[in-house]
PDB file of C-alpha atoms in Angstrom:
ATOM      1  CA  MET A   1       0.000   0.000   0.000  1.00  0.00           C
ATOM      2  CA  MET A   2       1.294   3.465  -0.951  1.00  0.00           C
ATOM      3  CA  LYS A   3       1.685   5.815   1.983  1.00  0.00           C
ATOM      4  CA  LEU A   4       0.723   9.410   1.209  1.00  0.00           C
ATOM      5  CA  THR A   5       2.177  12.147   3.374  1.00  0.00           C
ATOM      6  CA  ILE A   6       0.715  15.633   3.136  1.00  0.00           C
ATOM      7  CA  THR A   7       2.487  18.554   4.739  1.00  0.00           C
ATOM      8  CA  SER A   8       1.683  22.233   4.937  1.00  0.00           C
ATOM      9  CA  ASP A   9       4.241  22.832   2.167  1.00  0.00           C
ATOM     10  CA  ALA A  10       1.741  21.420  -0.322  1.00  0.00           C
ATOM     11  CA  PHE A  11      -0.563  24.386   0.149  1.00  0.00           C
ATOM     12  CA  PRO A  12      -0.056  28.051  -0.766  1.00  0.00           C
ATOM     13  CA  SER A  13       1.297  30.217   1.991  1.00  0.00           C
ATOM     14  CA  LEU A  14      -1.153  32.671   3.533  1.00  0.00           C
ATOM     15  CA  GLU A  15       1.522  34.643   5.352  1.00  0.00           C
ATOM     16  CA  LYS A  16       1.561  37.491   2.840  1.00  0.00           C
ATOM     17  CA  MET A  17      -2.216  37.643   2.365  1.00  0.00           C
ATOM     18  CA  ILE A  18      -4.246  40.473   3.817  1.00  0.00           C
ATOM     19  CA  ARG A  19      -7.942  40.538   4.620  1.00  0.00           C
ATOM     20  CA  ALA A  20     -10.179  43.467   3.810  1.00  0.00           C
ATOM     21  CA  SER A  21     -13.805  44.517   3.722  1.00  0.00           C
ATOM     22  CA  TRP A  22     -14.935  45.713   0.313  1.00  0.00           C
ATOM     23  CA  ALA A  23     -18.025  46.944  -1.499  1.00  0.00           C
ATOM     24  CA  PRO A  24     -18.929  47.863  -5.076  1.00  0.00           C
ATOM     25  CA  ILE A  25     -19.881  51.420  -5.971  1.00  0.00           C
ATOM     26  CA  ILE A  26     -23.254  51.170  -7.706  1.00  0.00           C
ATOM     27  CA  LEU A  27     -24.860  53.690 -10.037  1.00  0.00           C
ATOM     28  CA  ASP A  28     -28.533  53.970 -10.935  1.00  0.00           C
ATOM     29  CA  PRO A  29     -28.216  56.123 -14.096  1.00  0.00           C
ATOM     30  CA  THR A  30     -31.934  56.686 -14.596  1.00  0.00           C
ATOM     31  CA  SER A  31     -32.845  57.236 -10.928  1.00  0.00           C
ATOM     32  CA  GLU A  32     -35.835  54.949 -11.511  1.00  0.00           C
ATOM     33  CA  GLY A  33     -34.567  51.916  -9.652  1.00  0.00           C
ATOM     34  CA  TYR A  34     -34.308  49.390 -12.502  1.00  0.00           C
ATOM     35  CA  GLU A  35     -30.808  49.733 -13.931  1.00  0.00           C
ATOM     36  CA  ARG A  36     -27.725  49.023 -11.836  1.00  0.00           C
ATOM     37  CA  LEU A  37     -24.140  49.564 -12.990  1.00  0.00           C
ATOM     38  CA  VAL A  38     -21.002  48.808 -10.989  1.00  0.00           C
ATOM     39  CA  VAL A  39     -18.856  51.892 -11.572  1.00  0.00           C
ATOM     40  CA  GLY A  40     -16.267  51.546  -8.822  1.00  0.00           C
ATOM     41  CA  PHE A  41     -14.858  49.611  -5.913  1.00  0.00           C
ATOM     42  CA  THR A  42     -13.704  50.361  -2.396  1.00  0.00           C
ATOM     43  CA  ALA A  43     -11.871  48.248   0.173  1.00  0.00           C
ATOM     44  CA  VAL A  44     -10.610  48.869   3.704  1.00  0.00           C
ATOM     45  CA  SER A  45      -7.989  46.711   5.411  1.00  0.00           C
ATOM     46  CA  GLN A  46      -6.438  47.059   8.839  1.00  0.00           C
ATOM     47  CA  ASN A  47      -3.770  49.499   7.632  1.00  0.00           C
ATOM     48  CA  ASP A  48      -4.903  50.829   4.271  1.00  0.00           C
ATOM     49  CA  PHE A  49      -7.841  51.592   1.995  1.00  0.00           C
ATOM     50  CA  LEU A  50      -8.555  51.763  -1.730  1.00  0.00           C
ATOM     51  CA  VAL A  51     -11.214  53.610  -3.742  1.00  0.00           C
ATOM     52  CA  LYS A  52     -11.219  53.099  -7.518  1.00  0.00           C
ATOM     53  CA  LYS A  53     -13.358  53.891 -10.528  1.00  0.00           C
ATOM     54  CA  ILE A  54     -13.754  51.143 -13.134  1.00  0.00           C
ATOM     55  CA  ASP A  55     -11.302  52.091 -15.896  1.00  0.00           C
ATOM     56  CA  SER A  56     -13.644  51.628 -18.867  1.00  0.00           C
ATOM     57  CA  LEU A  57     -16.470  53.935 -17.758  1.00  0.00           C
ATOM     58  CA  TYR A  58     -15.841  55.918 -20.953  1.00  0.00           C
ATOM     59  CA  LYS A  59     -18.129  53.354 -22.639  1.00  0.00           C
ATOM     60  CA  LEU A  60     -21.078  54.953 -20.862  1.00  0.00           C
ATOM     61  CA  ARG A  61     -20.892  57.647 -23.542  1.00  0.00           C
ATOM     62  CA  CYS A  62     -22.235  55.064 -25.983  1.00  0.00           C
ATOM     63  CA  LEU A  63     -25.298  54.460 -23.841  1.00  0.00           C
ATOM     64  CA  TYR A  64     -26.119  57.926 -22.497  1.00  0.00           C
ATOM     65  CA  GLY A  65     -24.565  60.401 -24.940  1.00  0.00           C
ATOM     66  CA  ASP A  66     -24.317  63.943 -23.585  1.00  0.00           C
ATOM     67  CA  GLU A  67     -25.932  62.857 -20.321  1.00  0.00           C
ATOM     68  CA  SER A  68     -22.820  60.777 -19.596  1.00  0.00           C
ATOM     69  CA  LYS A  69     -20.958  63.983 -18.646  1.00  0.00           C
ATOM     70  CA  SER A  70     -23.171  64.486 -15.609  1.00  0.00           C
ATOM     71  CA  ILE A  71     -22.828  60.783 -14.769  1.00  0.00           C
ATOM     72  CA  PHE A  72     -19.026  61.065 -14.797  1.00  0.00           C
ATOM     73  CA  ASN A  73     -19.237  64.122 -12.546  1.00  0.00           C
ATOM     74  CA  ILE A  74     -21.445  62.291 -10.044  1.00  0.00           C
ATOM     75  CA  VAL A  75     -19.048  59.322  -9.979  1.00  0.00           C
ATOM     76  CA  ASP A  76     -16.020  61.602  -9.487  1.00  0.00           C
ATOM     77  CA  LEU A  77     -17.730  63.515  -6.684  1.00  0.00           C
ATOM     78  CA  PHE A  78     -18.782  60.308  -4.963  1.00  0.00           C
ATOM     79  CA  VAL A  79     -15.277  58.823  -5.191  1.00  0.00           C
ATOM     80  CA  ASP A  80     -13.680  61.974  -3.771  1.00  0.00           C
ATOM     81  CA  SER A  81     -16.276  62.155  -0.999  1.00  0.00           C
ATOM     82  CA  LEU A  82     -15.790  58.478  -0.136  1.00  0.00           C
ATOM     83  CA  LYS A  83     -11.996  58.834   0.068  1.00  0.00           C
ATOM     84  CA  GLU A  84     -12.390  61.711   2.501  1.00  0.00           C
ATOM     85  CA  ASP A  85     -15.007  59.811   4.527  1.00  0.00           C
ATOM     86  CA  ILE A  86     -12.844  56.671   4.815  1.00  0.00           C
ATOM     87  CA  SER A  87      -9.822  58.708   5.853  1.00  0.00           C
ATOM     88  CA  ARG A  88     -11.897  60.034   8.750  1.00  0.00           C
ATOM     89  CA  ARG A  89     -14.202  57.154   9.713  1.00  0.00           C
ATOM     90  CA  LYS A  90     -12.200  54.137   8.487  1.00  0.00           C
ATOM     91  CA  ILE A  91     -14.318  50.966   8.152  1.00  0.00           C
ATOM     92  CA  ASN A  92     -17.408  52.741   9.487  1.00  0.00           C
ATOM     93  CA  ALA A  93     -17.558  54.653   6.209  1.00  0.00           C
ATOM     94  CA  LEU A  94     -18.413  51.324   4.566  1.00  0.00           C
ATOM     95  CA  ARG A  95     -20.590  49.952   7.356  1.00  0.00           C
ATOM     96  CA  GLU A  96     -22.651  53.143   7.603  1.00  0.00           C
ATOM     97  CA  PRO A  97     -22.159  54.751   4.186  1.00  0.00           C
ATOM     98  CA  ARG A  98     -23.163  58.280   3.326  1.00  0.00           C
ATOM     99  CA  SER A  99     -24.050  59.215  -0.243  1.00  0.00           C
ATOM    100  CA  ILE A 100     -23.961  62.590  -1.971  1.00  0.00           C
ATOM    101  CA  ALA A 101     -26.840  61.572  -4.276  1.00  0.00           C
ATOM    102  CA  SER A 102     -29.640  59.032  -4.236  1.00  0.00           C
ATOM    103  CA  ASN A 103     -28.589  57.364  -7.495  1.00  0.00           C
ATOM    104  CA  ILE A 104     -25.055  56.392  -6.438  1.00  0.00           C
ATOM    105  CA  PHE A 105     -24.306  54.282  -3.385  1.00  0.00           C
ATOM    106  CA  LEU A 106     -22.285  51.411  -1.939  1.00  0.00           C
ATOM    107  CA  GLY A 107     -23.415  47.822  -2.414  1.00  0.00           C
ATOM    108  CA  ASP A 108     -23.385  45.140   0.257  1.00  0.00           C
ATOM    109  CA  LEU A 109     -20.214  44.939   2.342  1.00  0.00           C
ATOM    110  CA  ARG A 110     -18.202  41.759   1.776  1.00  0.00           C
ATOM    111  CA  ASP A 111     -14.939  40.173   2.926  1.00  0.00           C
ATOM    112  CA  GLY A 112     -12.005  39.402   0.666  1.00  0.00           C
ATOM    113  CA  ALA A 113      -8.370  38.359   0.785  1.00  0.00           C
ATOM    114  CA  GLY A 114      -5.346  38.915  -1.433  1.00  0.00           C
ATOM    115  CA  ARG A 115      -1.733  39.949  -1.502  1.00  0.00           C
ATOM    116  CA  ASN A 116      -2.850  43.592  -1.545  1.00  0.00           C
ATOM    117  CA  LEU A 117      -5.977  45.701  -2.010  1.00  0.00           C
ATOM    118  CA  GLU A 118      -5.334  46.079  -5.731  1.00  0.00           C
ATOM    119  CA  GLU A 119      -5.419  42.303  -6.180  1.00  0.00           C
ATOM    120  CA  ILE A 120      -8.684  42.042  -4.222  1.00  0.00           C
ATOM    121  CA  TYR A 121     -10.130  44.748  -6.486  1.00  0.00           C
ATOM    122  CA  LYS A 122      -9.116  42.950  -9.688  1.00  0.00           C
ATOM    123  CA  ASN A 123     -10.339  39.552  -8.548  1.00  0.00           C
ATOM    124  CA  TRP A 124     -13.809  40.798  -7.661  1.00  0.00           C
ATOM    125  CA  ALA A 125     -14.207  43.438 -10.391  1.00  0.00           C
ATOM    126  CA  ARG A 126     -13.770  40.758 -13.054  1.00  0.00           C
ATOM    127  CA  MET A 127     -16.803  38.939 -11.673  1.00  0.00           C
ATOM    128  CA  ILE A 128     -19.188  41.732 -10.715  1.00  0.00           C
ATOM    129  CA  CYS A 129     -18.591  44.404 -13.356  1.00  0.00           C
ATOM    130  CA  SER A 130     -19.271  44.031 -17.087  1.00  0.00           C
ATOM    131  CA  PHE A 131     -17.376  47.294 -17.706  1.00  0.00           C
ATOM    132  CA  TYR A 132     -14.176  46.036 -16.096  1.00  0.00           C
ATOM    133  CA  GLU A 133     -11.070  45.905 -18.299  1.00  0.00           C
ATOM    134  CA  ASP A 134      -7.807  44.463 -17.046  1.00  0.00           C
ATOM    135  CA  THR A 135      -5.285  46.865 -18.551  1.00  0.00           C
ATOM    136  CA  GLU A 136      -2.423  44.620 -17.544  1.00  0.00           C
ATOM    137  CA  GLU A 137      -1.698  41.398 -19.422  1.00  0.00           C
ATOM    138  CA  PRO A 138      -0.727  38.731 -16.901  1.00  0.00           C
ATOM    139  CA  LEU A 139       1.777  36.148 -18.118  1.00  0.00           C
ATOM    140  CA  ILE A 140      -0.499  33.330 -17.035  1.00  0.00           C
ATOM    141  CA  SER A 141      -3.093  34.316 -19.643  1.00  0.00           C
ATOM    142  CA  SER A 142      -0.720  35.059 -22.522  1.00  0.00           C
ATOM    143  CA  THR A 143      -1.417  31.730 -24.205  1.00  0.00           C
ATOM    144  CA  VAL A 144      -5.174  32.244 -24.018  1.00  0.00           C
ATOM    145  CA  GLU A 145      -4.954  35.800 -25.347  1.00  0.00           C
ATOM    146  CA  THR A 146      -2.712  34.704 -28.215  1.00  0.00           C
ATOM    147  CA  LYS A 147      -5.279  32.061 -29.156  1.00  0.00           C
ATOM    148  CA  LYS A 148      -8.106  34.630 -29.133  1.00  0.00           C
ATOM    149  CA  THR A 149      -6.090  37.021 -31.304  1.00  0.00           C
ATOM    150  CA  LYS A 150      -5.425  34.241 -33.802  1.00  0.00           C
ATOM    151  CA  GLU A 151      -9.136  33.409 -33.901  1.00  0.00           C
ATOM    152  CA  LYS A 152     -10.007  37.039 -34.680  1.00  0.00           C
ATOM    153  CA  ASP A 153      -7.327  37.220 -37.369  1.00  0.00           C
ATOM    154  CA  ARG A 154      -8.611  33.966 -38.852  1.00  0.00           C
ATOM    155  CA  LEU A 155     -12.172  35.300 -39.000  1.00  0.00           C
ATOM    156  CA  ALA A 156     -10.915  38.472 -40.678  1.00  0.00           C
ATOM    157  CA  GLN A 157      -8.850  36.560 -43.214  1.00  0.00           C
ATOM    158  CA  LEU A 158     -11.682  34.230 -44.186  1.00  0.00           C
ATOM    159  CA  ILE A 159     -14.295  36.980 -44.482  1.00  0.00           C
ATOM    160  CA  VAL A 160     -12.047  39.243 -46.558  1.00  0.00           C
ATOM    161  CA  GLU A 161     -11.038  36.357 -48.837  1.00  0.00           C
ATOM    162  CA  TYR A 162     -14.621  35.215 -49.362  1.00  0.00           C
ATOM    163  CA  VAL A 163     -16.100  38.660 -50.058  1.00  0.00           C
ATOM    164  CA  THR A 164     -13.300  39.862 -52.322  1.00  0.00           C
ATOM    165  CA  SER A 165     -13.394  36.615 -54.291  1.00  0.00           C
ATOM    166  CA  LYS A 166     -16.951  37.565 -55.221  1.00  0.00           C
ATOM    167  CA  ARG A 167     -16.451  41.331 -55.456  1.00  0.00           C
ATOM    168  CA  ASN A 168     -12.913  42.637 -55.241  1.00  0.00           C
ATOM    169  CA  SER A 169     -14.149  46.244 -55.287  1.00  0.00           C
ATOM    170  CA  LEU A 170     -15.319  45.826 -51.673  1.00  0.00           C
ATOM    171  CA  LEU A 171     -11.773  45.384 -50.346  1.00  0.00           C
ATOM    172  CA  PRO A 172     -11.462  49.083 -49.319  1.00  0.00           C
ATOM    173  CA  CYS A 173     -14.580  48.684 -47.150  1.00  0.00           C
ATOM    174  CA  PHE A 174     -12.720  46.457 -44.692  1.00  0.00           C
ATOM    175  CA  ARG A 175     -10.670  47.802 -41.875  1.00  0.00           C
ATOM    176  CA  GLU A 176      -7.075  48.564 -42.834  1.00  0.00           C
ATOM    177  CA  GLU A 177      -5.573  46.068 -40.361  1.00  0.00           C
ATOM    178  CA  TRP A 178      -7.658  43.327 -41.934  1.00  0.00           C
ATOM    179  CA  ARG A 179      -6.757  44.282 -45.485  1.00  0.00           C
ATOM    180  CA  LEU A 180      -3.067  44.316 -44.666  1.00  0.00           C
ATOM    181  CA  ALA A 181      -3.295  41.084 -42.637  1.00  0.00           C
ATOM    182  CA  LYS A 182      -1.934  42.805 -39.530  1.00  0.00           C
ATOM    183  CA  LYS A 183      -2.874  41.957 -35.974  1.00  0.00           C
ATOM    184  CA  ARG A 184      -6.376  43.201 -35.272  1.00  0.00           C
ATOM    185  CA  SER A 185      -6.541  45.791 -32.545  1.00  0.00           C
ATOM    186  CA  SER A 186      -8.996  45.172 -29.730  1.00  0.00           C
ATOM    187  CA  SER A 187     -12.304  46.978 -30.027  1.00  0.00           C
ATOM    188  CA  SER A 188     -12.345  47.354 -26.267  1.00  0.00           C
ATOM    189  CA  SER A 189      -9.249  49.561 -26.212  1.00  0.00           C
ATOM    190  CA  TYR A 190      -9.339  53.310 -25.725  1.00  0.00           C
ATOM    191  CA  GLY A 191      -9.705  55.492 -28.782  1.00  0.00           C
ATOM    192  CA  PRO A 192     -12.157  55.937 -31.673  1.00  0.00           C
ATOM    193  CA  ALA A 193     -14.734  53.331 -32.601  1.00  0.00           C
ATOM    194  CA  GLN A 194     -13.323  50.242 -34.292  1.00  0.00           C
ATOM    195  CA  ILE A 195     -15.365  49.291 -37.362  1.00  0.00           C
ATOM    196  CA  ASP A 196     -14.674  46.113 -39.331  1.00  0.00           C
ATOM    197  CA  PHE A 197     -16.688  46.834 -42.480  1.00  0.00           C
ATOM    198  CA  SER A 198     -17.836  50.263 -43.690  1.00  0.00           C
ATOM    199  CA  GLY A 199     -19.726  50.134 -46.977  1.00  0.00           C
ATOM    200  CA  SER A 200     -22.084  52.439 -48.826  1.00  0.00           C
ATOM    201  CA  ASN A 201     -25.198  50.865 -47.314  1.00  0.00           C
ATOM    202  CA  LEU A 202     -23.953  48.886 -44.322  1.00  0.00           C
ATOM    203  CA  VAL A 203     -21.631  49.422 -41.366  1.00  0.00           C
ATOM    204  CA  ALA A 204     -20.845  46.155 -39.600  1.00  0.00           C
ATOM    205  CA  ASN A 205     -18.683  44.595 -36.938  1.00  0.00           C
ATOM    206  CA  LEU A 206     -17.875  40.896 -37.132  1.00  0.00           C
ATOM    207  CA  GLY A 207     -17.570  38.671 -34.079  1.00  0.00           C
ATOM    208  CA  THR A 208     -17.430  35.050 -33.014  1.00  0.00           C
ATOM    209  CA  LEU A 209     -19.536  33.447 -30.284  1.00  0.00           C
ATOM    210  CA  ARG A 210     -17.299  30.635 -29.015  1.00  0.00           C
ATOM    211  CA  PHE A 211     -19.109  27.858 -27.152  1.00  0.00           C
ATOM    212  CA  ALA A 212     -16.002  27.162 -25.052  1.00  0.00           C
ATOM    213  CA  SER A 213     -15.846  30.776 -23.831  1.00  0.00           C
ATOM    214  CA  VAL A 214     -19.351  32.222 -23.900  1.00  0.00           C
ATOM    215  CA  PRO A 215     -18.947  34.999 -21.249  1.00  0.00           C
ATOM    216  CA  ASN A 216     -15.785  36.402 -22.850  1.00  0.00           C
ATOM    217  CA  SER A 217     -17.365  36.200 -26.306  1.00  0.00           C
ATOM    218  CA  VAL A 218     -20.471  38.062 -25.147  1.00  0.00           C
ATOM    219  CA  ARG A 219     -18.335  40.744 -23.505  1.00  0.00           C
ATOM    220  CA  GLN A 220     -16.296  41.261 -26.682  1.00  0.00           C
ATOM    221  CA  ILE A 221     -19.395  41.375 -28.900  1.00  0.00           C
ATOM    222  CA  LYS A 222     -21.009  43.967 -26.623  1.00  0.00           C
ATOM    223  CA  PHE A 223     -17.909  46.131 -26.929  1.00  0.00           C
ATOM    224  CA  GLN A 224     -18.167  45.812 -30.708  1.00  0.00           C
ATOM    225  CA  MET A 225     -21.842  46.839 -30.583  1.00  0.00           C
ATOM    226  CA  TRP A 226     -20.891  49.907 -28.565  1.00  0.00           C
ATOM    227  CA  ASP A 227     -18.392  50.799 -31.275  1.00  0.00           C
ATOM    228  CA  LEU A 228     -21.228  50.579 -33.804  1.00  0.00           C
ATOM    229  CA  LEU A 229     -23.284  52.920 -31.616  1.00  0.00           C
ATOM    230  CA  ILE A 230     -20.464  55.452 -31.543  1.00  0.00           C
ATOM    231  CA  ASP A 231     -20.115  55.351 -35.326  1.00  0.00           C
ATOM    232  CA  ARG A 232     -23.869  55.677 -35.821  1.00  0.00           C
ATOM    233  CA  ASP A 233     -24.167  58.614 -33.438  1.00  0.00           C
ATOM    234  CA  ASN A 234     -21.161  60.349 -34.964  1.00  0.00           C
ATOM    235  CA  ASN A 235     -22.759  60.150 -38.409  1.00  0.00           C
ATOM    236  CA  ARG A 236     -26.363  61.032 -37.621  1.00  0.00           C
ATOM    237  CA  ASP A 237     -26.108  64.244 -39.651  1.00  0.00           C
ATOM    238  CA  SER A 238     -24.933  62.433 -42.773  1.00  0.00           C
ATOM    239  CA  LEU A 239     -27.110  62.781 -45.868  1.00  0.00           C
ATOM    240  CA  PHE A 240     -26.858  59.041 -46.503  1.00  0.00           C
ATOM    241  CA  HIS A 241     -28.427  56.474 -44.187  1.00  0.00           C
ATOM    242  CA  ARG A 242     -26.447  53.310 -43.493  1.00  0.00           C
ATOM    243  CA  ASP A 243     -27.632  50.345 -41.458  1.00  0.00           C
ATOM    244  CA  HIS A 244     -25.492  49.311 -38.492  1.00  0.00           C
ATOM    245  CA  GLU A 245     -25.340  45.585 -37.810  1.00  0.00           C
ATOM    246  CA  MET A 246     -23.427  43.168 -35.609  1.00  0.00           C
ATOM    247  CA  LEU A 247     -22.698  39.963 -37.549  1.00  0.00           C
ATOM    248  CA  VAL A 248     -21.920  36.997 -35.301  1.00  0.00           C
ATOM    249  CA  LEU A 249     -20.494  33.637 -36.300  1.00  0.00           C
ATOM    250  CA  ARG A 250     -22.133  31.115 -33.995  1.00  0.00           C
ATOM    251  CA  PRO A 251     -21.858  27.308 -33.692  1.00  0.00           C
ATOM    252  CA  ALA A 252     -24.786  25.260 -34.962  1.00  0.00           C
ATOM    253  CA  ASN A 253     -27.000  23.669 -32.314  1.00  0.00           C
ATOM    254  CA  ASP A 254     -26.135  20.227 -33.670  1.00  0.00           C
ATOM    255  CA  ASP A 255     -22.381  20.844 -33.558  1.00  0.00           C
ATOM    256  CA  PRO A 256     -21.016  17.518 -32.225  1.00  0.00           C
ATOM    257  CA  GLN A 257     -18.243  19.319 -30.347  1.00  0.00           C
ATOM    258  CA  MET A 258     -20.772  21.050 -28.098  1.00  0.00           C
ATOM    259  CA  THR A 259     -22.392  19.534 -25.065  1.00  0.00           C
ATOM    260  CA  GLU A 260     -26.087  20.081 -24.424  1.00  0.00           C
ATOM    261  CA  GLY A 261     -25.235  22.570 -21.676  1.00  0.00           C
ATOM    262  CA  GLN A 262     -22.910  24.532 -23.970  1.00  0.00           C
ATOM    263  CA  SER A 263     -25.605  24.665 -26.640  1.00  0.00           C
ATOM    264  CA  GLU A 264     -28.068  26.130 -24.137  1.00  0.00           C
ATOM    265  CA  ARG A 265     -25.529  28.737 -23.014  1.00  0.00           C
ATOM    266  CA  VAL A 266     -24.899  29.772 -26.619  1.00  0.00           C
ATOM    267  CA  ASN A 267     -28.627  30.197 -27.287  1.00  0.00           C
ATOM    268  CA  ASP A 268     -29.132  32.119 -24.040  1.00  0.00           C
ATOM    269  CA  ALA A 269     -26.204  34.372 -24.939  1.00  0.00           C
ATOM    270  CA  LEU A 270     -27.714  35.112 -28.346  1.00  0.00           C
ATOM    271  CA  LEU A 271     -31.005  36.084 -26.730  1.00  0.00           C
ATOM    272  CA  GLU A 272     -29.137  38.431 -24.399  1.00  0.00           C
ATOM    273  CA  LEU A 273     -27.211  39.986 -27.289  1.00  0.00           C
ATOM    274  CA  GLU A 274     -30.335  40.361 -29.427  1.00  0.00           C
ATOM    275  CA  TYR A 275     -32.105  42.099 -26.542  1.00  0.00           C
ATOM    276  CA  GLN A 276     -29.176  44.493 -26.145  1.00  0.00           C
ATOM    277  CA  ALA A 277     -29.084  45.173 -29.883  1.00  0.00           C
ATOM    278  CA  ASP A 278     -32.840  45.827 -30.055  1.00  0.00           C
ATOM    279  CA  LYS A 279     -32.575  48.173 -27.090  1.00  0.00           C
ATOM    280  CA  GLU A 280     -29.946  50.227 -28.907  1.00  0.00           C
ATOM    281  CA  GLU A 281     -31.790  50.020 -32.262  1.00  0.00           C
ATOM    282  CA  LEU A 282     -29.060  47.941 -33.848  1.00  0.00           C
ATOM    283  CA  ARG A 283     -29.458  44.674 -35.733  1.00  0.00           C
ATOM    284  CA  LEU A 284     -27.723  41.507 -34.554  1.00  0.00           C
ATOM    285  CA  ARG A 285     -27.475  38.750 -37.156  1.00  0.00           C
ATOM    286  CA  PRO A 286     -26.174  35.279 -36.224  1.00  0.00           C
ATOM    287  CA  PHE A 287     -24.675  33.024 -38.906  1.00  0.00           C
ATOM    288  CA  HIS A 288     -23.502  29.430 -38.993  1.00  0.00           C
ATOM    289  CA  SER A 289     -20.842  29.897 -41.666  1.00  0.00           C
ATOM    290  CA  ILE A 290     -18.296  32.304 -43.115  1.00  0.00           C
ATOM    291  CA  ALA A 291     -20.073  32.115 -46.476  1.00  0.00           C
ATOM    292  CA  ALA A 292     -23.416  33.183 -44.989  1.00  0.00           C
ATOM    293  CA  MET A 293     -21.767  36.087 -43.163  1.00  0.00           C
ATOM    294  CA  GLY A 294     -19.931  37.162 -46.297  1.00  0.00           C
ATOM    295  CA  ASP A 295     -23.108  36.896 -48.373  1.00  0.00           C
ATOM    296  CA  ARG A 296     -24.802  39.360 -46.014  1.00  0.00           C
ATOM    297  CA  LEU A 297     -22.112  41.952 -46.780  1.00  0.00           C
ATOM    298  CA  LEU A 298     -22.401  41.282 -50.521  1.00  0.00           C
ATOM    299  CA  GLU A 299     -26.189  41.496 -50.392  1.00  0.00           C
ATOM    300  CA  ALA A 300     -26.172  44.802 -48.496  1.00  0.00           C
ATOM    301  CA  GLU A 301     -23.722  46.436 -50.888  1.00  0.00           C
ATOM    302  CA  ALA A 302     -25.564  45.161 -53.953  1.00  0.00           C
ATOM    303  CA  ALA A 303     -28.693  47.057 -52.935  1.00  0.00           C
TER     304      ALA A 303
END
């Protein structure tokens, strides 16, 4: 019989971990009690505290237009007020919070642990905030990110090849990075809206709903829809109307590589994305093949 000896060395050391109480900063943009957005995070440990805004709040401009300026001001004022309150009242500022406005407040107080407050923030923000963007690229995820980049480049290559094989004159409609076969920049990065296809009749972004990574796919597609919103709003005064559509390559329900649970998650994700698109007066079109997606571009530009 094999004798198994387990010592404390087999487990991660907790010596350098700190414990803290933390809470999300929640915004009700409409003041009507239905929408809730996590716009920040605060944590208080025994010797330190942290108050942070979610880095990608700039995307609120896509949803609220000019009204987003007042939203940003409210968030900034709340963050500054909370920092001052914590410096005076310590943990009581979280246990008995005070708000400068009724539509921004702290969520439920929770406990967390990490090597520092910044790590606690990142770990929880990834899970509770759809606006969260990790601006750092940890080494542990480099392989995954490289795979995603290759998948995007592959989609671009196949779409461009298919469409231009039918109508080479549409090549200039594709984004420059795609035409030159360069690495596609992320649509969730800071800067102007990233548009994949800009034709005479149709403006479109192209995405992939991967059954093995549904939450990340949905997040990326939502960012691409926001980019479409920016482009549409920036061109409202144009004399020529162009439809704005999000074209999504999705796996077929009978794909043998998918489990039944994965198939359900894909369908649920599509319903969520279609609801979001309808809300923003965009069109989301799912396709099972590159050819079908390419044909949509050809059809739109033939009109």
